[in-house]
mmCIF file of C-alpha atoms and ligand atoms in Angstrom:
data_model
loop_
_atom_site.group_PDB
_atom_site.id
_atom_site.type_symbol
_atom_site.label_atom_id
_atom_site.label_comp_id
_atom_site.label_asym_id
_atom_site.label_seq_id
_atom_site.Cartn_x
_atom_site.Cartn_y
_atom_site.Cartn_z
ATOM 1 C CA MET R 27 -8.215 -35.769 -33.599
ATOM 2 C CA PRO R 28 -8.850 -35.391 -29.871
ATOM 3 C CA LEU R 29 -6.733 -32.988 -27.791
ATOM 4 C CA GLY R 30 -4.227 -34.521 -25.351
ATOM 5 C CA SER R 31 -2.698 -37.962 -25.184
ATOM 6 C CA MET R 32 -3.681 -41.207 -23.497
ATOM 7 C CA ASP R 33 -0.902 -40.666 -20.921
ATOM 8 C CA ASP R 34 -2.489 -37.411 -19.793
ATOM 9 C CA ARG R 35 -5.784 -39.175 -19.350
ATOM 10 C CA GLU R 36 -4.263 -41.900 -17.206
ATOM 11 C CA ALA R 37 -2.864 -39.268 -14.865
ATOM 12 C CA PHE R 38 -6.274 -37.791 -14.079
ATOM 13 C CA ARG R 39 -6.949 -39.923 -11.036
ATOM 14 C CA LEU R 40 -7.130 -39.497 -7.284
ATOM 15 C CA ALA R 41 -4.782 -41.502 -5.096
ATOM 16 C CA GLU R 42 -6.046 -44.975 -4.265
ATOM 17 C CA GLY R 43 -8.687 -45.082 -1.527
ATOM 18 C CA LEU R 44 -9.774 -41.411 -1.685
ATOM 19 C CA GLU R 45 -13.440 -40.696 -2.360
ATOM 20 C CA SER R 46 -14.185 -38.543 -5.397
ATOM 21 C CA LEU R 47 -16.833 -35.896 -6.004
ATOM 22 C CA HIS R 48 -17.083 -34.991 -9.684
ATOM 23 C CA VAL R 49 -19.115 -31.908 -10.602
ATOM 24 C CA ALA R 50 -19.698 -30.623 -14.136
ATOM 25 C CA ILE R 51 -20.928 -27.140 -14.965
ATOM 26 C CA ILE R 52 -22.557 -25.639 -18.039
ATOM 27 C CA MET R 53 -21.584 -22.010 -17.451
ATOM 28 C CA ASP R 54 -24.546 -20.318 -19.115
ATOM 29 C CA GLY R 55 -25.816 -16.748 -19.125
ATOM 30 C CA ASN R 56 -22.768 -14.604 -19.900
ATOM 31 C CA GLY R 57 -24.495 -12.899 -22.830
ATOM 32 C CA ARG R 58 -27.632 -12.054 -20.870
ATOM 33 C CA TRP R 59 -25.565 -10.762 -17.944
ATOM 34 C CA ALA R 60 -23.761 -8.374 -20.307
ATOM 35 C CA LYS R 61 -26.994 -7.333 -22.012
ATOM 36 C CA GLU R 62 -28.600 -6.466 -18.675
ATOM 37 C CA ARG R 63 -25.711 -4.024 -18.200
ATOM 38 C CA GLY R 64 -25.881 -2.609 -21.713
ATOM 39 C CA GLN R 65 -22.511 -4.185 -22.542
ATOM 40 C CA ILE R 66 -21.294 -6.381 -25.398
ATOM 41 C CA ARG R 67 -21.287 -10.168 -24.884
ATOM 42 C CA THR R 68 -17.521 -10.350 -24.445
ATOM 43 C CA VAL R 69 -17.827 -8.333 -21.243
ATOM 44 C CA GLY R 70 -20.046 -11.143 -19.939
ATOM 45 C CA HIS R 71 -17.518 -13.812 -20.961
ATOM 46 C CA LYS R 72 -14.765 -11.865 -19.204
ATOM 47 C CA ALA R 73 -16.832 -11.772 -16.024
ATOM 48 C CA GLY R 74 -17.482 -15.490 -16.658
ATOM 49 C CA VAL R 75 -13.772 -16.234 -16.416
ATOM 50 C CA ASP R 76 -13.652 -14.479 -13.012
ATOM 51 C CA ALA R 77 -16.645 -16.562 -11.909
ATOM 52 C CA LEU R 78 -14.825 -19.697 -13.045
ATOM 53 C CA LYS R 79 -11.755 -18.784 -10.982
ATOM 54 C CA ARG R 80 -13.915 -18.143 -7.875
ATOM 55 C CA THR R 81 -15.765 -21.399 -8.431
ATOM 56 C CA ILE R 82 -12.577 -23.500 -8.797
ATOM 57 C CA THR R 83 -11.290 -22.163 -5.460
ATOM 58 C CA ALA R 84 -14.650 -22.718 -3.758
ATOM 59 C CA ALA R 85 -15.045 -26.201 -5.245
ATOM 60 C CA ALA R 86 -11.701 -27.365 -3.861
ATOM 61 C CA GLU R 87 -12.636 -25.949 -0.425
ATOM 62 C CA LEU R 88 -16.093 -27.558 -0.469
ATOM 63 C CA GLY R 89 -14.816 -31.091 -1.121
ATOM 64 C CA VAL R 90 -15.203 -31.327 -4.893
ATOM 65 C CA THR R 91 -12.292 -33.362 -6.279
ATOM 66 C CA HIS R 92 -13.004 -33.200 -10.038
ATOM 67 C CA MET R 93 -14.669 -30.411 -11.992
ATOM 68 C CA THR R 94 -15.534 -30.437 -15.696
ATOM 69 C CA VAL R 95 -16.596 -27.157 -17.295
ATOM 70 C CA PHE R 96 -17.997 -26.447 -20.754
ATOM 71 C CA ALA R 97 -15.926 -23.559 -22.140
ATOM 72 C CA PHE R 98 -16.640 -23.887 -25.867
ATOM 73 C CA SER R 99 -18.775 -26.372 -27.767
ATOM 74 C CA THR R 100 -18.395 -27.627 -31.333
ATOM 75 C CA GLU R 101 -21.610 -25.666 -32.012
ATOM 76 C CA ASN R 102 -20.211 -22.377 -30.649
ATOM 77 C CA TRP R 103 -18.355 -21.757 -33.971
ATOM 78 C CA ARG R 104 -21.759 -20.575 -35.224
ATOM 79 C CA ARG R 105 -21.412 -17.422 -33.094
ATOM 80 C CA PRO R 106 -20.211 -14.164 -34.685
ATOM 81 C CA GLU R 107 -16.524 -14.302 -35.586
ATOM 82 C CA ALA R 108 -15.630 -11.492 -33.192
ATOM 83 C CA GLU R 109 -17.211 -13.296 -30.231
ATOM 84 C CA VAL R 110 -15.417 -16.574 -31.098
ATOM 85 C CA SER R 111 -12.136 -14.736 -31.379
ATOM 86 C CA ASP R 112 -12.723 -12.975 -28.035
ATOM 87 C CA LEU R 113 -13.490 -16.324 -26.364
ATOM 88 C CA MET R 114 -10.232 -17.784 -27.730
ATOM 89 C CA GLY R 115 -8.435 -14.675 -26.474
ATOM 90 C CA LEU R 116 -9.905 -15.163 -23.013
ATOM 91 C CA LEU R 117 -8.769 -18.776 -23.009
ATOM 92 C CA ARG R 118 -5.241 -17.713 -23.986
ATOM 93 C CA ALA R 119 -5.234 -15.122 -21.202
ATOM 94 C CA PHE R 120 -6.610 -17.652 -18.712
ATOM 95 C CA ILE R 121 -3.866 -20.176 -19.487
ATOM 96 C CA LYS R 122 -1.146 -17.515 -19.552
ATOM 97 C CA ALA R 123 -2.189 -15.732 -16.384
ATOM 98 C CA ASP R 124 -3.462 -18.607 -14.279
ATOM 99 C CA LEU R 125 -1.583 -21.748 -15.229
ATOM 100 C CA ALA R 126 1.381 -21.113 -12.938
ATOM 101 C CA ARG R 127 -0.963 -20.434 -10.004
ATOM 102 C CA LEU R 128 -3.068 -23.516 -10.725
ATOM 103 C CA ARG R 129 0.108 -25.591 -10.879
ATOM 104 C CA ARG R 130 1.334 -24.174 -7.545
ATOM 105 C CA GLU R 131 -2.047 -24.874 -5.963
ATOM 106 C CA GLY R 132 -1.877 -28.548 -6.967
ATOM 107 C CA VAL R 133 -4.483 -28.416 -9.742
ATOM 108 C CA CYS R 134 -4.184 -30.971 -12.538
ATOM 109 C CA VAL R 135 -5.576 -29.439 -15.743
ATOM 110 C CA ARG R 136 -6.887 -31.400 -18.691
ATOM 111 C CA ILE R 137 -8.464 -29.888 -21.769
ATOM 112 C CA ILE R 138 -10.652 -32.143 -23.904
ATOM 113 C CA GLY R 139 -12.291 -31.659 -27.297
ATOM 114 C CA GLN R 140 -11.444 -31.691 -30.972
ATOM 115 C CA GLU R 141 -8.111 -30.314 -32.066
ATOM 116 C CA ALA R 142 -9.375 -29.530 -35.587
ATOM 117 C CA GLY R 143 -10.426 -25.897 -35.962
ATOM 118 C CA LEU R 144 -8.563 -24.589 -32.913
ATOM 119 C CA PRO R 145 -5.840 -21.981 -33.458
ATOM 120 C CA PRO R 146 -2.442 -23.792 -33.451
ATOM 121 C CA ASP R 147 -1.064 -21.671 -30.590
ATOM 122 C CA ILE R 148 -3.972 -22.789 -28.391
ATOM 123 C CA VAL R 149 -3.252 -26.446 -29.222
ATOM 124 C CA GLY R 150 0.335 -25.794 -28.087
ATOM 125 C CA MET R 151 -0.842 -24.094 -24.886
ATOM 126 C CA VAL R 152 -3.116 -27.054 -24.145
ATOM 127 C CA ALA R 153 -0.175 -29.465 -24.427
ATOM 128 C CA ASP R 154 1.849 -27.174 -22.180
ATOM 129 C CA ALA R 155 -0.938 -27.000 -19.568
ATOM 130 C CA HIS R 156 -1.146 -30.807 -19.529
ATOM 131 C CA GLU R 157 2.598 -31.159 -19.233
ATOM 132 C CA GLN R 158 2.998 -28.585 -16.461
ATOM 133 C CA THR R 159 0.207 -29.886 -14.227
ATOM 134 C CA ARG R 160 0.214 -33.608 -14.953
ATOM 135 C CA ASP R 161 1.709 -34.637 -11.595
ATOM 136 C CA ASN R 162 -0.760 -32.605 -9.522
ATOM 137 C CA SER R 163 -3.535 -34.385 -7.668
ATOM 138 C CA ARG R 164 -5.106 -31.970 -5.160
ATOM 139 C CA PHE R 165 -7.868 -30.964 -7.584
ATOM 140 C CA PHE R 166 -8.695 -31.995 -11.156
ATOM 141 C CA LEU R 167 -9.968 -29.414 -13.602
ATOM 142 C CA GLN R 168 -11.215 -30.665 -16.953
ATOM 143 C CA VAL R 169 -12.061 -27.976 -19.500
ATOM 144 C CA ALA R 170 -14.202 -28.987 -22.484
ATOM 145 C CA LEU R 171 -13.066 -26.889 -25.433
ATOM 146 C CA ASN R 172 -14.332 -27.399 -28.973
ATOM 147 C CA TYR R 173 -16.106 -30.364 -27.396
ATOM 148 C CA GLY R 174 -19.295 -32.161 -28.384
ATOM 149 C CA ALA R 175 -20.403 -35.350 -26.639
ATOM 150 C CA GLN R 176 -21.869 -36.960 -29.759
ATOM 151 C CA ALA R 177 -18.605 -36.483 -31.660
ATOM 152 C CA ASP R 178 -16.704 -37.906 -28.685
ATOM 153 C CA ILE R 179 -18.952 -40.996 -28.655
ATOM 154 C CA VAL R 180 -18.603 -41.414 -32.436
ATOM 155 C CA GLU R 181 -14.816 -41.139 -32.155
ATOM 156 C CA ALA R 182 -14.775 -43.858 -29.460
ATOM 157 C CA ALA R 183 -16.947 -46.081 -31.692
ATOM 158 C CA ARG R 184 -14.527 -45.517 -34.586
ATOM 159 C CA VAL R 185 -11.494 -46.440 -32.471
ATOM 160 C CA LEU R 186 -13.163 -49.629 -31.233
ATOM 161 C CA ALA R 187 -14.418 -50.535 -34.733
ATOM 162 C CA GLN R 188 -10.916 -50.127 -36.105
ATOM 163 C CA GLN R 189 -9.477 -52.283 -33.314
ATOM 164 C CA ALA R 190 -12.089 -54.952 -34.082
ATOM 165 C CA ARG R 191 -11.287 -54.774 -37.802
ATOM 166 C CA ASP R 192 -7.592 -55.202 -36.983
ATOM 167 C CA GLY R 193 -8.440 -58.257 -34.897
ATOM 168 C CA LEU R 194 -7.223 -56.615 -31.673
ATOM 169 C CA ILE R 195 -10.554 -56.899 -29.856
ATOM 170 C CA ASP R 196 -13.625 -59.081 -30.065
ATOM 171 C CA PRO R 197 -16.752 -56.915 -30.712
ATOM 172 C CA GLU R 198 -18.634 -59.167 -28.306
ATOM 173 C CA ALA R 199 -16.232 -58.156 -25.554
ATOM 174 C CA ILE R 200 -17.075 -54.430 -25.781
ATOM 175 C CA THR R 201 -18.685 -53.340 -22.507
ATOM 176 C CA PRO R 202 -19.897 -50.005 -21.115
ATOM 177 C CA GLU R 203 -16.595 -49.887 -19.187
ATOM 178 C CA SER R 204 -14.408 -50.495 -22.242
ATOM 179 C CA PHE R 205 -16.492 -48.042 -24.280
ATOM 180 C CA GLY R 206 -16.191 -45.387 -21.557
ATOM 181 C CA ALA R 207 -12.442 -45.986 -21.498
ATOM 182 C CA SER R 208 -12.300 -44.913 -25.150
ATOM 183 C CA LEU R 209 -13.961 -41.538 -24.508
ATOM 184 C CA SER R 210 -11.915 -38.382 -23.999
ATOM 185 C CA THR R 211 -13.144 -38.215 -20.390
ATOM 186 C CA HIS R 212 -11.521 -41.578 -19.683
ATOM 187 C CA GLY R 213 -9.886 -41.912 -16.291
ATOM 188 C CA LEU R 214 -12.209 -39.556 -14.442
ATOM 189 C CA PRO R 215 -14.459 -40.846 -11.686
ATOM 190 C CA PRO R 216 -18.169 -41.068 -12.543
ATOM 191 C CA LEU R 217 -19.983 -37.749 -12.836
ATOM 192 C CA ASP R 218 -21.946 -37.075 -9.635
ATOM 193 C CA LEU R 219 -23.569 -33.715 -10.247
ATOM 194 C CA LEU R 220 -24.269 -31.646 -13.350
ATOM 195 C CA ILE R 221 -25.089 -27.979 -12.863
ATOM 196 C CA ARG R 222 -26.477 -25.601 -15.487
ATOM 197 C CA THR R 223 -26.893 -21.941 -14.718
ATOM 198 C CA SER R 224 -29.164 -19.247 -16.185
ATOM 199 C CA GLY R 225 -32.419 -21.193 -15.909
ATOM 200 C CA GLU R 226 -31.965 -23.254 -19.092
ATOM 201 C CA HIS R 227 -32.791 -26.964 -18.792
ATOM 202 C CA ARG R 228 -30.754 -28.590 -21.554
ATOM 203 C CA LEU R 229 -27.657 -30.782 -21.836
ATOM 204 C CA SER R 230 -26.556 -29.101 -25.096
ATOM 205 C CA ASN R 231 -24.406 -32.064 -26.214
ATOM 206 C CA PHE R 232 -22.348 -32.058 -23.002
ATOM 207 C CA LEU R 233 -21.227 -35.314 -21.288
ATOM 208 C CA LEU R 234 -24.132 -37.353 -22.717
ATOM 209 C CA TRP R 235 -22.529 -40.680 -21.792
ATOM 210 C CA GLU R 236 -20.975 -39.568 -18.522
ATOM 211 C CA ALA R 237 -24.214 -38.082 -17.148
ATOM 212 C CA ALA R 238 -25.964 -41.486 -17.102
ATOM 213 C CA TYR R 239 -26.339 -41.471 -13.298
ATOM 214 C CA ALA R 240 -25.516 -37.857 -12.521
ATOM 215 C CA GLU R 241 -27.870 -35.672 -10.515
ATOM 216 C CA PHE R 242 -28.949 -32.499 -12.319
ATOM 217 C CA VAL R 243 -29.267 -29.131 -10.611
ATOM 218 C CA PHE R 244 -30.517 -26.154 -12.601
ATOM 219 C CA GLN R 245 -29.921 -22.745 -11.062
ATOM 220 C CA ASP R 246 -31.491 -19.464 -12.164
ATOM 221 C CA ILE R 247 -28.351 -17.411 -11.556
ATOM 222 C CA LEU R 248 -26.419 -16.076 -14.572
ATOM 223 C CA TRP R 249 -22.907 -17.529 -14.744
ATOM 224 C CA PRO R 250 -20.925 -14.294 -14.121
ATOM 225 C CA ASP R 251 -22.690 -14.006 -10.735
ATOM 226 C CA TYR R 252 -21.733 -17.564 -9.734
ATOM 227 C CA GLY R 253 -19.359 -18.335 -6.882
ATOM 228 C CA ARG R 254 -19.005 -20.064 -3.542
ATOM 229 C CA GLU R 255 -22.547 -19.393 -2.306
ATOM 230 C CA SER R 256 -24.247 -20.760 -5.437
ATOM 231 C CA LEU R 257 -21.999 -23.803 -5.557
ATOM 232 C CA LYS R 258 -22.670 -24.515 -1.885
ATOM 233 C CA GLN R 259 -26.404 -24.283 -2.620
ATOM 234 C CA ALA R 260 -26.084 -26.804 -5.483
ATOM 235 C CA LEU R 261 -24.002 -29.172 -3.341
ATOM 236 C CA ASP R 262 -26.576 -28.955 -0.530
ATOM 237 C CA ILE R 263 -29.357 -29.896 -2.984
ATOM 238 C CA PHE R 264 -27.186 -32.763 -4.252
ATOM 239 C CA ALA R 265 -26.541 -34.005 -0.700
ATOM 240 C CA ARG R 266 -30.306 -34.266 -0.115
ATOM 241 C CA ARG R 267 -30.904 -36.334 -3.265
ATOM 242 C CA ASN R 268 -31.458 -40.046 -2.910
ATOM 243 C CA ARG R 269 -29.217 -41.747 -5.485
ATOM 244 C CA ARG R 270 -30.301 -45.279 -6.269
ATOM 245 C CA PHE R 271 -28.389 -46.032 -9.497
ATOM 246 C CA GLY R 272 -31.341 -47.996 -10.893
ATOM 247 C CA ALA R 273 -31.891 -50.034 -7.720
ATOM 248 C CA VAL R 274 -34.495 -49.434 -4.987
ATOM 249 C CA ASP R 275 -34.064 -48.043 -1.475
ATOM 250 C CA PRO R 276 -32.861 -50.715 0.965
ATOM 251 C CA GLY R 277 -36.105 -50.140 2.915
ATOM 252 C CA HIS R 278 -38.263 -50.773 -0.150
ATOM 253 C CA ALA R 279 -36.226 -53.839 -1.083
ATOM 254 C CA ALA R 280 -36.882 -55.338 2.355
ATOM 255 C CA GLN R 281 -40.650 -54.612 2.030
ATOM 256 C CA SER R 282 -40.992 -56.378 -1.301
ATOM 257 C CA ALA R 283 -38.768 -59.350 -0.391
HETATM 258 C C1 FPP L 323 -22.579 -19.385 -22.231
HETATM 259 O O1 FPP L 323 -23.060 -18.075 -22.120
HETATM 260 C C2 FPP L 323 -21.145 -19.418 -22.095
HETATM 261 C C3 FPP L 323 -20.259 -19.773 -23.065
HETATM 262 C C4 FPP L 323 -20.625 -20.146 -24.438
HETATM 263 C C5 FPP L 323 -18.842 -19.788 -22.823
HETATM 264 C C6 FPP L 323 -18.416 -20.096 -21.421
HETATM 265 C C7 FPP L 323 -17.127 -19.443 -21.258
HETATM 266 C C8 FPP L 323 -16.662 -18.812 -20.160
HETATM 267 C C9 FPP L 323 -17.301 -18.811 -18.844
HETATM 268 C C10 FPP L 323 -15.404 -18.065 -20.242
HETATM 269 C C11 FPP L 323 -14.325 -18.739 -20.994
HETATM 270 C C12 FPP L 323 -13.720 -19.870 -20.269
HETATM 271 C C13 FPP L 323 -12.408 -20.073 -20.171
HETATM 272 C C14 FPP L 323 -11.883 -21.305 -19.538
HETATM 273 C C15 FPP L 323 -11.442 -19.075 -20.646
HETATM 274 P P1 FPP L 323 -23.857 -17.481 -23.349
HETATM 275 O O2 FPP L 323 -22.925 -16.640 -24.121
HETATM 276 O O3 FPP L 323 -24.508 -18.574 -24.118
HETATM 277 O O4 FPP L 323 -24.911 -16.597 -22.592
HETATM 278 P P2 FPP L 323 -26.413 -16.326 -23.042
HETATM 279 O O5 FPP L 323 -27.105 -17.659 -23.073
HETATM 280 O O6 FPP L 323 -26.909 -15.437 -21.958
HETATM 281 O O7 FPP L 323 -26.359 -15.661 -24.374
#
């Protein structure tokens, strides 16, 4: 079962007429950062939470309206039990210590992923975070927790198949838009930019559907060192990209006409 309700998803929108900038980040390199310092991996994750806080503040200041971050994937359960438990502990601490501030600062928080497998108190905290920030619209923070894009796509297919079986929809009428509306990321503007840190060049089962027309920026920096300067660098690279969405440049179109 996915985390959160349909109502929460509907609320994750900018006011009419405002232009969105949706950035997603795969926050990679915590383990290596800790290793370089002769520390255990959890020390890197802790520093990663600080980097996340810095980056949220910087993102809002730099014109980002929506940010989706990969906090824990469905594959991360394969990590040693102690590391998984420390990551859950950090999430608890993050929600406890920062939710009130995020709410005051106008941040709308949504946590997506599979409910199954998560500690029950975290499921409760997720519902609380949604409830407390649902009316905010200055900045939208989506945290992917126990999330895997393939499972999300399969779940959407199941929901639509069931609706078709019940005679509620015509399979022929399923479109990319209606399919996207059945994903847990429903209601967010299209993804503009996907960043991965630490020099790895993989999507790792993150936002497979949503990244269809996103620009990718891979940065060599390890996540705990990330902050305003690195984000600004990524946004500058993004601003120089020529996004055509499958079409051609207007200049080229004129030449070939
Ligand atoms: C990848 O680094 C990072 C993760 C698996 C977790 C990301 C989590 C955080 C930044 C902190 C937790 C977030 C919240 C919202 C509380 P890695 O461990 O794979 O690093 P490595 O590739 O160097 O080993």
